[in-house]
Amino acid sequence: MEQKQYVQWFRNTSPYINAHRGKTIVLLLNGESIADPNLPNIIHDIATLSSLGAKLCIVFGARPQIEQKLAEHQLESIIKLTHRVTSDTALPHIKDAVGSIRIQLEALLSMGLPNSPMHGADIRISSGNYITAQPIGVKEGIDFGHTGEVRRIDHQAILDDLNHGRIVLIPPMGFSPTGEVFNLSSEALATDVAKAIHADKLILFQKEAGVMQDGQLVRELTPLKIKTLLAEHQLDAIIEANLKSSLVALNYVSRVHLISYQSDGALLQELYTLNGQGTLLTREPSEVLRRASISDVAGILDLIQPLEEEGILVKRSRERLEQEIEQFIVMDWEGMIVGCSAMYPYQDPETKTTWAELACVVVHPEYRGNDRGEKLLHYVEQQCQQRQYNTLFVLTTRTGHWFMEHGFKAIQPEQLPPARKELYNWQRNSRILAKSI
């Protein structure tokens, strides 16, 4: 990476570093992710995330490891009603599998930073009897034995460890006040932990990068879309379980992320880049189009100044922008202004029609994609329809083809409403494109 590219990348990343510092994040590493060769890279990225100030709680699963242990001892693996039946004879082998994983993760977290450029960073891991459990009991005539569910979480103990800078590691086991041990669902446990400690995010690792539709990664889902997916599509069992857990979790956390355990760097890319690496599940869309306010002036100036310097946009002073801020629309991505446009109305006294000029349509070059330009245009068109404007027009020197692809047609300066025609800069010789609304 060239020096200028690195500087630009670091500048784009720094807001996310600041946004996640001090935030509480629960990560679910299922047994499949622990068995994957990419696990050391995941652990290194978790350690990096911790060193950047995030408070991390790792819940892990052990499904394939348990299956292997039971098979080695010629014991049948019984799954009923999506739960494992944990018999007296199976329980010791389940404890063996879970204990081995816990030791493996603690070892990887202990060596992750010394073998990196961040050598010397202090990473501490805490684990313990945070989870009080109770048996599921008998359901539909099936005795689930030592399979349990969460009864209580010692959330204060977890928070104390997190506030002291420790990574908290929670196995899928719970304990009763009488000393019994229960095998727990890691997906349900991660959701319960996120709820108990009021986590800001829940991150679920799976084989796929996220939710796929028609071969394309779905970048963002809201609860309504999740319910539609579950009702109308046949999904992979793990993805289906993750989506169901996410629906519950979104009642308590604002963001759930589905990312691939096979993709090196997926965790850092998901949290520290705009488009991420997987599927974001959120109560409300993270990208919002809204009317600009005076507090957005600095963000808008950062967007438009490079294009002004190239002569693509007419220069606007800060004072003028502050005066015209009510005409602007901004694209807000979690507090960052990544796009903007402006709309200026004009009345034609002869025809009694109202025109609107679309101006200053900008999407930050690092964040182009996902049809953000089209979203800005569509929003402005909706505003025109609501205000009963007849025609939307734009003056452009470079992007005429893009507007023509979206239904605009060329007109002459003489066809503009009189007030705008008087302001037309013949020296700049901009093309004028218009669209009936």
mmCIF file with all atom_site columns, C-alpha atoms in Angstrom, residues 47 50-51 109 113-114 118-125 164-167:
data_model
loop_
_atom_site.group_PDB
_atom_site.id
_atom_site.type_symbol
_atom_site.label_atom_id
_atom_site.label_alt_id
_atom_site.label_comp_id
_atom_site.label_asym_id
_atom_site.label_entity_id
_atom_site.label_seq_id
_atom_site.pdbx_PDB_ins_code
_atom_site.Cartn_x
_atom_site.Cartn_y
_atom_site.Cartn_z
_atom_site.occupancy
_atom_site.B_iso_or_equiv
_atom_site.pdbx_formal_charge
_atom_site.auth_seq_id
_atom_site.auth_comp_id
_atom_site.auth_asym_id
_atom_site.auth_atom_id
_atom_site.pdbx_PDB_model_num
ATOM 1  C CA . ALA A 1 47  ? -6.858  -9.481  20.585 1.00 0.00 ? 47  ALA A CA 1
ATOM 2  C CA . SER A 1 50  ? -9.391  -5.621  22.621 1.00 0.00 ? 50  SER A CA 1
ATOM 3  C CA . SER A 1 51  ? -6.201  -3.573  22.393 1.00 0.00 ? 51  SER A CA 1
ATOM 4  C CA . LEU A 1 109 ? -5.262  -15.518 23.217 1.00 0.00 ? 109 LEU A CA 1
ATOM 5  C CA . LEU A 1 113 ? -0.060  -10.581 20.516 1.00 0.00 ? 113 LEU A CA 1
ATOM 6  C CA . PRO A 1 114 ? 3.525   -11.568 21.355 1.00 0.00 ? 114 PRO A CA 1
ATOM 7  C CA . MET A 1 118 ? 1.733   -5.484  18.980 1.00 0.00 ? 118 MET A CA 1
ATOM 8  C CA . HIS A 1 119 ? 4.108   -7.441  21.190 1.00 0.00 ? 119 HIS A CA 1
ATOM 9  C CA . GLY A 1 120 ? 3.919   -6.233  24.771 1.00 0.00 ? 120 GLY A CA 1
ATOM 10 C CA . ALA A 1 121 ? 0.198   -5.423  24.808 1.00 0.00 ? 121 ALA A CA 1
ATOM 11 C CA . ASP A 1 122 ? -1.412  -6.727  27.984 1.00 0.00 ? 122 ASP A CA 1
ATOM 12 C CA . ILE A 1 123 ? -4.230  -9.175  27.213 1.00 0.00 ? 123 ILE A CA 1
ATOM 13 C CA . ARG A 1 124 ? -5.915  -10.927 30.135 1.00 0.00 ? 124 ARG A CA 1
ATOM 14 C CA . ILE A 1 125 ? -8.615  -13.612 29.939 1.00 0.00 ? 125 ILE A CA 1
ATOM 15 C CA . HIS A 1 164 ? -10.786 -4.180  34.195 1.00 0.00 ? 164 HIS A CA 1
ATOM 16 C CA . GLY A 1 165 ? -9.764  -4.753  30.585 1.00 0.00 ? 165 GLY A CA 1
ATOM 17 C CA . ARG A 1 166 ? -10.124 -8.526  30.545 1.00 0.00 ? 166 ARG A CA 1
ATOM 18 C CA . ILE A 1 167 ? -11.563 -10.621 27.729 1.00 0.00 ? 167 ILE A CA 1
#
